[in-house]
Each structure stands twice: as C-alpha cells, then as structure tokens.
Amino acid sequence: MNNLANYIKWRGDLGFDISPLNEVDAIIFSELVYLDFSGYTEKTSLPLYKINNLYIKDKREQNFYNMAAKDIVKLLAQSGSSDRFKNIAVSDYAAYDCDDNPMQFGACTFKFDSDKIFVAFRGTDNTLTGWKEDCMIAVSDNIPSQLNAAAYLNMVANKYSDCEIYIGGHSKGGNLAIYAAVNAFAEIKDRIKAVYNNDGPGFSKEFIESAQYKEISDRINTFVPQSSFVGMLLEHDEDYIIVKSANHSFWQHDAFSWRVVGNHFIHLDEDTKSIRFAEKNMKELINGLTNEQKKQIIDSAFEIMAEGGKITFEDIRKAGIKNIPDMIKAFNKIDDNSKKALTDGITLLAKLSIKNGYEINKHESKSKSKETGIV
C-alpha cells in the first residue's frame, strides 16, 4: 500500500503549476514543520534541497521528541531531491517552548508557487509539556500556542501580501491552523483558500458557533484515521474525512501510516466503531466536568506522570512498572480537592466507556440484523 514516500516518487516530477496542491502535499508540509530549521530560515528563505544539504552537513539530531522523527528526516531528503518540492522556499521559521506556562509552538512558511504560500504549524511532540498544553484546549480556547499561531499567520500574510494562503498542521498543528484562520484579519481571511486539519483536536461549542468560525468553516478540511483519538477531542462543526491507516489504535495518529492512492488518501465511507466510541466518550467526559475540575485533573495527572524527572512518554514507557511507586508517591502529594477531581474523572470515564460501548454494540447488532433479515 502506498504512503507519503511513494507519493513523492509518483508525483515528484510535476510542479504545482501542473498539478495543484492536494491533501497529500498538505500533510507533507505539516510533517516537515516538525524539523529543526533553526539557524536556516528565521531571517531569510532557503529552498528545501539546500536545507536538506545543511541538515546532512550539520548532522542535526534525528531523535527529536516525535514518534515519526526518522521518517520526517527521510521525508526531507525525499522532498529535497524531487522536482516538485526541492525548490520550494522555506522561510520564517519560529519555535518557542515554555515549561512554566505549558506552551510549545513551531511554524514555518513554504512558498510553493509564485503567488501561493502554505503556512504550516507544528503539532505535539512526545513530551509531557506538549501534551499538557494539548489537554488545556479542553479548558480554554486561547492557549498560548493558539495566540502565537494567530500572530504568526497575520505576520507572514502581511509579508507575502500578494499570495494566496493555504494553512495546515498535524495533531495540535491542525488545531492551530484552524484557530489562526478563524482569528485572521478580514483582508487576510479573504485570501485563505484552504485549511488542512490532520487529526487535530476540536474546539469548544462556543468557538465553533461563533461568527468568525462560520466565515472560514467551508474552507476547513479535516482528516482523521479510522481509530482517531486526538482528532475526536472536543467539537468539530466541519465534516471530517476518515482515512485508512496501516497502524492500529493510537498509533494511527502517525500520518506516515496513512494510505495514499494517486493524489489523495484512501477515504473510508462510514464512521468506524472506534471513532464513534472515542467521540462519544471524549465529548461526554468533557461536558460532564467543570472547567475547574478539568484543570485540576490535567495538573494532577501530569504532575503524577512527571514524578522522578520524567520528561517524555518514552521515559514513562521505559520505566514500566517501576513507575508505580513514583506515581503513588506523587498522588499522595496532591491536595484533597485535586485527588477528588482526578478520581471522579476516572470514574466518569469508566462509566461512559461501559455505557457507550454497550450502546454502540447494540446499535451495530441491530444494523446487522436488518441487513441479514434476522430480527
């Protein structure tokens, strides 16, 4: 089955003037923004092939905190040697991290045609800080990285004032792409042709019912794998397209596992059982908690996971059952209100999982009975 690498081999000899931007190109840009372009494109622009040469020369670290790190570095090499991508100018690289007020932000701009730019926002890495900020989307529509994304888009749109604008990102980057588009100045919003949200979390009901959101919603393209978890967080007003993945469970979040045919992903016609289960659980869990409870749960959960100096989920995985004493110790440290919020949240999720699992299985059984004529 074909993937991003196969797509570059197949479509790599055609420029964007002959074969316009498509959903697979958008995910390629959304993956390349995960790379460390520092020192290369903050104050100038460089074509992708030169950036690839510099990456090799400088022996840039390949094991940045991303589960697809090595694949993304290979993607840079493949893009940098293809006629379609190699001369695309990359500019305005920006990256900020802050642990105290959890925030991770990364972005860059690809000028892929004489009058077209793609603004790419970086998604979440494997660090606890990054995922804590993601979870804060459930508490506020104005987390630090979202505000940075809106400011970044307005800045590059003014810089490239004669260009059509395409925006996208993977994971949290997809959420940032939508947020930036919704909050763009009116004259910039008019130039936005498409927004690509690749398995990124949604927003609050109030956000997607706002007039600003409605102005851009018909240009939002959301893609989720058949067992999406991240993309099912919060509300989505736009229709989402389900894509086929070669992986299972949470690992389908890795866009390198998404199957490609021609110039698009393999689309699935119906919601999968796992998507319906995740969507119902996440929405009902978030709606069943107050903002204060959600904040207490997020703070407590990440404080417990970080006990013993753990920085990434990989650190937790490597520690295995050795985590248990550290987590018990950390749980005992948190205040009584936070303990109650955390245990109430876990209890509610367990109840929802049982209820929604039963309802979805019951609905599926009825549908099969009708199809076979068995009542």
Tab-separated table of C-alpha atoms in Angstrom, residues 39-326:
chain	number	residue	atom	x	y	z
A	39	GLY	CA	19.680	28.976	12.011
A	40	TYR	CA	18.495	28.375	8.457
A	41	THR	CA	15.289	30.257	7.694
A	42	GLU	CA	14.420	32.687	10.503
A	43	LYS	CA	15.645	35.780	8.610
A	44	THR	CA	15.895	34.506	5.064
A	45	SER	CA	14.426	31.821	2.824
A	46	LEU	CA	16.110	28.689	1.531
A	47	PRO	CA	14.941	26.029	-0.914
A	48	LEU	CA	14.231	22.602	0.535
A	49	TYR	CA	17.155	20.960	-1.249
A	50	LYS	CA	19.616	23.370	0.423
A	51	ILE	CA	18.029	22.797	3.811
A	52	ASN	CA	18.411	19.061	3.314
A	53	ASN	CA	22.089	19.528	2.430
A	54	LEU	CA	22.610	21.610	5.569
A	55	TYR	CA	20.765	19.035	7.682
A	56	ILE	CA	23.168	16.346	6.462
A	57	LYS	CA	26.240	18.562	6.841
A	58	ASP	CA	25.325	19.717	10.353
A	59	LYS	CA	24.253	16.207	11.430
A	60	ARG	CA	21.132	17.577	13.039
A	61	GLU	CA	19.633	15.446	15.777
A	62	GLN	CA	17.192	12.930	14.330
A	63	ASN	CA	15.739	11.741	17.616
A	64	PHE	CA	13.721	14.850	18.475
A	65	TYR	CA	10.687	14.071	20.602
A	66	ASN	CA	8.430	12.744	17.850
A	67	MET	CA	7.355	9.163	17.244
A	68	ALA	CA	7.977	9.606	13.495
A	69	ALA	CA	11.282	11.506	13.796
A	70	LYS	CA	13.336	9.321	11.460
A	71	ASP	CA	10.530	9.212	8.890
A	72	ILE	CA	10.344	13.013	8.870
A	73	VAL	CA	14.093	13.353	8.280
A	74	LYS	CA	13.774	10.874	5.387
A	75	LEU	CA	10.837	12.912	4.089
A	76	LEU	CA	13.083	15.983	3.958
A	77	ALA	CA	15.648	14.046	1.905
A	78	GLN	CA	12.981	12.712	-0.464
A	79	SER	CA	11.351	16.127	-0.857
A	80	GLY	CA	14.693	17.837	-1.341
A	81	SER	CA	15.554	15.576	-4.270
A	82	SER	CA	12.194	15.738	-6.085
A	83	ASP	CA	11.381	18.284	-8.777
A	84	ARG	CA	8.032	19.009	-7.133
A	85	PHE	CA	9.442	20.078	-3.764
A	86	LYS	CA	13.165	20.762	-3.979
A	87	ASN	CA	12.941	24.436	-4.968
A	88	ILE	CA	10.154	25.381	-2.585
A	89	ALA	CA	11.355	28.318	-0.483
A	90	VAL	CA	11.090	27.821	3.282
A	91	SER	CA	11.047	30.928	5.462
A	92	ASP	CA	10.044	32.495	8.767
A	93	TYR	CA	10.866	29.505	10.961
A	94	ALA	CA	9.742	30.072	14.558
A	95	ALA	CA	9.889	27.791	17.592
A	96	TYR	CA	9.129	28.565	21.239
A	97	ASP	CA	8.982	26.342	24.327
A	98	CYS	CA	7.948	27.158	27.876
A	99	ASP	CA	7.517	24.661	30.720
A	100	ASP	CA	6.204	27.034	33.419
A	101	ASN	CA	3.126	28.066	31.438
A	102	PRO	CA	2.935	24.944	29.239
A	103	MET	CA	3.485	26.061	25.683
A	104	GLN	CA	5.112	24.633	22.584
A	105	PHE	CA	4.884	26.434	19.295
A	106	GLY	CA	6.504	25.865	15.922
A	107	ALA	CA	5.763	27.168	12.445
A	108	CYS	CA	7.301	27.888	9.066
A	109	THR	CA	6.138	29.064	5.656
A	110	PHE	CA	6.514	27.237	2.336
A	111	LYS	CA	6.258	29.330	-0.830
A	112	PHE	CA	5.303	26.565	-3.227
A	113	ASP	CA	4.335	28.723	-6.203
A	114	SER	CA	4.993	32.293	-7.310
A	115	ASP	CA	1.769	33.525	-5.691
A	116	LYS	CA	0.946	30.799	-3.155
A	117	ILE	CA	2.178	30.053	0.378
A	118	PHE	CA	1.494	27.202	2.771
A	119	VAL	CA	1.685	28.173	6.449
A	120	ALA	CA	2.467	25.043	8.489
A	121	PHE	CA	2.040	24.732	12.248
A	122	ARG	CA	3.882	22.109	14.258
A	123	GLY	CA	1.978	19.505	16.211
A	124	THR	CA	2.667	17.943	19.577
A	125	ASP	CA	5.887	16.111	20.308
A	126	ASN	CA	6.329	13.273	22.790
A	127	THR	CA	6.979	15.482	25.834
A	128	LEU	CA	4.672	15.782	28.824
A	129	THR	CA	4.780	19.591	28.430
A	130	GLY	CA	3.453	19.351	24.885
A	131	TRP	CA	0.609	17.008	25.784
A	132	LYS	CA	-0.324	19.029	28.861
A	133	GLU	CA	-0.780	22.079	26.654
A	134	ASP	CA	-2.934	19.989	24.295
A	135	CYS	CA	-5.158	18.982	27.181
A	136	MET	CA	-5.555	22.630	28.173
A	137	ILE	CA	-7.522	23.125	24.941
A	138	ALA	CA	-10.375	21.474	26.875
A	139	VAL	CA	-10.251	24.343	29.385
A	140	SER	CA	-9.613	27.383	27.176
A	141	ASP	CA	-9.870	28.378	23.520
A	142	ASN	CA	-6.950	30.769	23.915
A	143	ILE	CA	-3.948	28.713	24.976
A	144	PRO	CA	-0.507	30.309	24.370
A	145	SER	CA	0.322	28.383	21.188
A	146	GLN	CA	-3.027	29.345	19.639
A	147	LEU	CA	-2.351	33.029	20.282
A	148	ASN	CA	1.126	32.623	18.767
A	149	ALA	CA	-0.377	30.919	15.714
A	150	ALA	CA	-2.801	33.795	15.072
A	151	ALA	CA	0.008	36.356	15.384
A	152	TYR	CA	2.289	34.292	13.131
A	153	LEU	CA	-0.309	33.967	10.361
A	154	ASN	CA	-1.027	37.697	10.343
A	155	MET	CA	2.715	38.408	10.187
A	156	VAL	CA	3.527	36.149	7.214
A	157	ALA	CA	0.302	37.098	5.395
A	158	ASN	CA	1.387	40.737	5.519
A	159	LYS	CA	4.888	39.781	4.385
A	160	TYR	CA	3.518	37.834	1.388
A	161	SER	CA	0.710	40.292	0.695
A	162	ASP	CA	0.260	39.229	-2.935
A	163	CYS	CA	-0.056	35.492	-2.221
A	164	GLU	CA	-2.962	33.097	-1.822
A	165	ILE	CA	-2.798	31.401	1.582
A	166	TYR	CA	-3.085	27.716	2.490
A	167	ILE	CA	-2.731	26.642	6.108
A	168	GLY	CA	-2.294	23.287	7.812
A	169	GLY	CA	-0.868	21.146	10.531
A	170	HIS	CA	-0.866	17.692	12.068
A	171	SER	CA	-2.177	16.936	15.583
A	172	LYS	CA	-2.168	20.169	17.623
A	173	GLY	CA	-0.857	21.862	14.472
A	174	GLY	CA	-4.244	21.233	12.831
A	175	ASN	CA	-5.997	22.930	15.722
A	176	LEU	CA	-3.591	25.885	15.480
A	177	ALA	CA	-4.221	26.162	11.730
A	178	ILE	CA	-7.976	26.494	12.285
A	179	TYR	CA	-7.561	28.880	15.223
A	180	ALA	CA	-5.213	31.147	13.223
A	181	ALA	CA	-7.552	31.205	10.211
A	182	VAL	CA	-10.597	31.990	12.335
A	183	ASN	CA	-8.805	34.858	14.070
A	184	ALA	CA	-7.130	36.338	10.980
A	185	PHE	CA	-7.839	39.918	9.955
A	186	ALA	CA	-10.688	40.188	7.437
A	187	GLU	CA	-8.483	41.057	4.443
A	188	ILE	CA	-6.224	38.084	5.243
A	189	LYS	CA	-9.139	35.713	5.775
A	190	ASP	CA	-10.367	36.548	2.271
A	191	ARG	CA	-7.062	35.254	0.851
A	192	ILE	CA	-7.230	31.907	2.657
A	193	LYS	CA	-8.104	29.195	0.144
A	194	ALA	CA	-7.988	26.086	2.354
A	195	VAL	CA	-7.189	24.935	5.893
A	196	TYR	CA	-5.946	21.354	6.451
A	197	ASN	CA	-6.517	19.855	9.886
A	198	ASN	CA	-4.835	16.447	10.105
A	199	ASP	CA	-6.158	14.611	13.170
A	200	GLY	CA	-6.105	17.750	15.307
A	201	PRO	CA	-8.390	18.307	18.313
A	202	GLY	CA	-11.501	20.452	18.010
A	203	PHE	CA	-12.777	23.421	19.981
A	204	SER	CA	-15.461	24.404	22.430
A	205	LYS	CA	-19.059	24.618	21.265
A	206	GLU	CA	-18.970	28.396	21.708
A	207	PHE	CA	-15.937	28.695	19.416
A	208	ILE	CA	-17.429	26.722	16.525
A	209	GLU	CA	-20.724	28.589	16.820
A	210	SER	CA	-19.016	31.982	16.570
A	211	ALA	CA	-19.479	34.226	13.527
A	212	GLN	CA	-15.697	34.260	12.919
A	213	TYR	CA	-15.615	30.463	12.696
A	214	LYS	CA	-18.576	30.351	10.308
A	215	GLU	CA	-16.711	32.709	7.960
A	216	ILE	CA	-13.973	30.114	7.386
A	217	SER	CA	-15.685	26.767	8.094
A	218	ASP	CA	-16.404	25.919	4.447
A	219	ARG	CA	-12.654	26.016	3.731
A	220	ILE	CA	-11.660	23.641	6.544
A	221	ASN	CA	-10.638	20.100	5.547
A	222	THR	CA	-10.342	17.687	8.469
A	223	PHE	CA	-8.811	14.221	8.136
A	224	VAL	CA	-8.819	11.564	10.859
A	225	PRO	CA	-7.680	7.900	10.820
A	226	GLN	CA	-10.249	5.188	11.495
A	227	SER	CA	-9.245	4.846	15.166
A	228	SER	CA	-8.775	8.550	15.833
A	229	PHE	CA	-8.401	9.643	19.437
A	230	VAL	CA	-6.715	13.059	19.254
A	231	GLY	CA	-8.966	14.268	16.438
A	232	MET	CA	-12.085	13.347	18.402
A	233	LEU	CA	-11.298	15.696	21.287
A	234	LEU	CA	-13.867	18.497	21.665
A	235	GLU	CA	-16.283	19.733	18.988
A	236	HIS	CA	-15.991	19.667	15.186
A	237	ASP	CA	-18.570	21.556	13.146
A	238	GLU	CA	-16.987	20.627	9.828
A	239	ASP	CA	-17.403	17.171	8.303
A	240	TYR	CA	-14.315	15.035	8.742
A	241	ILE	CA	-12.877	12.583	6.252
A	242	ILE	CA	-11.831	9.183	7.618
A	243	VAL	CA	-8.606	7.870	6.111
A	244	LYS	CA	-7.237	4.343	6.090
A	245	SER	CA	-4.168	3.691	8.237
A	246	ALA	CA	-1.766	0.752	8.251
A	247	ASN	CA	-1.351	1.036	12.042
A	248	HIS	CA	-3.621	0.120	14.933
A	249	SER	CA	-5.167	2.073	17.785
A	250	PHE	CA	-3.424	5.300	18.903
A	251	TRP	CA	-0.525	4.678	16.516
A	252	GLN	CA	-2.805	5.591	13.620
A	253	HIS	CA	-2.164	9.203	14.668
A	254	ASP	CA	1.155	8.812	12.813
A	255	ALA	CA	0.425	10.283	9.363
A	256	PHE	CA	3.161	8.140	7.801
A	257	SER	CA	0.797	5.214	8.322
A	258	TRP	CA	-1.970	6.849	6.269
A	259	ARG	CA	-2.559	5.079	2.973
A	260	VAL	CA	-2.339	7.038	-0.269
A	261	VAL	CA	-3.759	6.377	-3.722
A	262	GLY	CA	-2.991	8.820	-6.518
A	263	ASN	CA	-3.105	12.359	-5.140
A	264	HIS	CA	-5.273	11.665	-2.091
A	265	PHE	CA	-5.614	9.404	0.931
A	266	ILE	CA	-7.764	6.297	0.871
A	267	HIS	CA	-11.080	7.564	2.225
A	268	LEU	CA	-13.458	5.349	4.188
A	269	ASP	CA	-17.188	5.838	3.612
A	270	GLU	CA	-18.511	5.294	7.131
A	271	ASP	CA	-17.627	6.167	10.703
A	272	THR	CA	-15.853	3.264	12.373
A	273	LYS	CA	-16.931	1.774	15.656
A	274	SER	CA	-13.750	3.038	17.357
A	275	ILE	CA	-14.306	6.612	16.127
A	276	ARG	CA	-17.891	6.649	17.418
A	277	PHE	CA	-16.697	5.241	20.747
A	278	ALA	CA	-13.872	7.794	21.137
A	279	GLU	CA	-16.069	10.702	20.015
A	280	LYS	CA	-18.873	9.909	22.456
A	281	ASN	CA	-16.519	9.237	25.359
A	282	MET	CA	-14.449	12.394	24.905
A	283	LYS	CA	-17.378	14.745	24.357
A	284	GLU	CA	-19.427	13.386	27.237
A	285	LEU	CA	-16.414	13.342	29.563
A	286	ILE	CA	-15.522	16.965	28.805
A	287	ASN	CA	-19.151	18.098	29.031
A	288	GLY	CA	-19.566	16.244	32.325
A	289	LEU	CA	-16.803	18.162	34.097
A	290	THR	CA	-16.482	21.800	35.109
A	291	ASN	CA	-13.524	23.842	33.878
A	292	GLU	CA	-12.082	23.818	37.390
A	293	GLN	CA	-12.331	20.025	37.564
A	294	LYS	CA	-10.697	19.687	34.139
A	295	LYS	CA	-7.823	21.957	35.166
A	296	GLN	CA	-7.321	20.054	38.434
A	297	ILE	CA	-7.319	16.711	36.578
A	298	ILE	CA	-4.825	17.927	33.968
A	299	ASP	CA	-2.459	19.477	36.538
A	300	SER	CA	-2.625	16.440	38.813
A	301	ALA	CA	-2.267	13.810	36.093
A	302	PHE	CA	0.815	15.439	34.571
A	303	GLU	CA	2.344	16.112	37.983
A	304	ILE	CA	1.993	12.399	38.754
A	305	MET	CA	3.433	11.312	35.391
A	306	ALA	CA	6.409	13.690	35.734
A	307	GLU	CA	7.404	12.341	39.158
A	308	GLY	CA	11.032	11.261	39.203
A	309	GLY	CA	12.105	13.701	36.489
A	310	LYS	CA	10.285	12.108	33.557
A	311	ILE	CA	10.137	14.399	30.507
A	312	THR	CA	8.553	12.273	27.782
A	313	PHE	CA	6.060	9.437	27.437
A	314	GLU	CA	9.001	7.352	26.277
A	315	ASP	CA	10.570	7.877	29.723
A	316	ILE	CA	7.364	6.537	31.302
A	317	ARG	CA	7.244	3.568	28.933
A	318	LYS	CA	10.871	2.634	29.631
A	319	ALA	CA	10.310	2.798	33.388
A	320	GLY	CA	7.389	0.353	33.095
A	321	ILE	CA	6.137	-0.999	36.411
A	322	LYS	CA	8.896	0.952	38.171
A	323	ASN	CA	6.596	3.961	37.660
A	324	ILE	CA	4.082	2.666	40.196
A	325	PRO	CA	5.879	3.705	43.440
A	326	ASP	CA	6.677	7.139	41.951
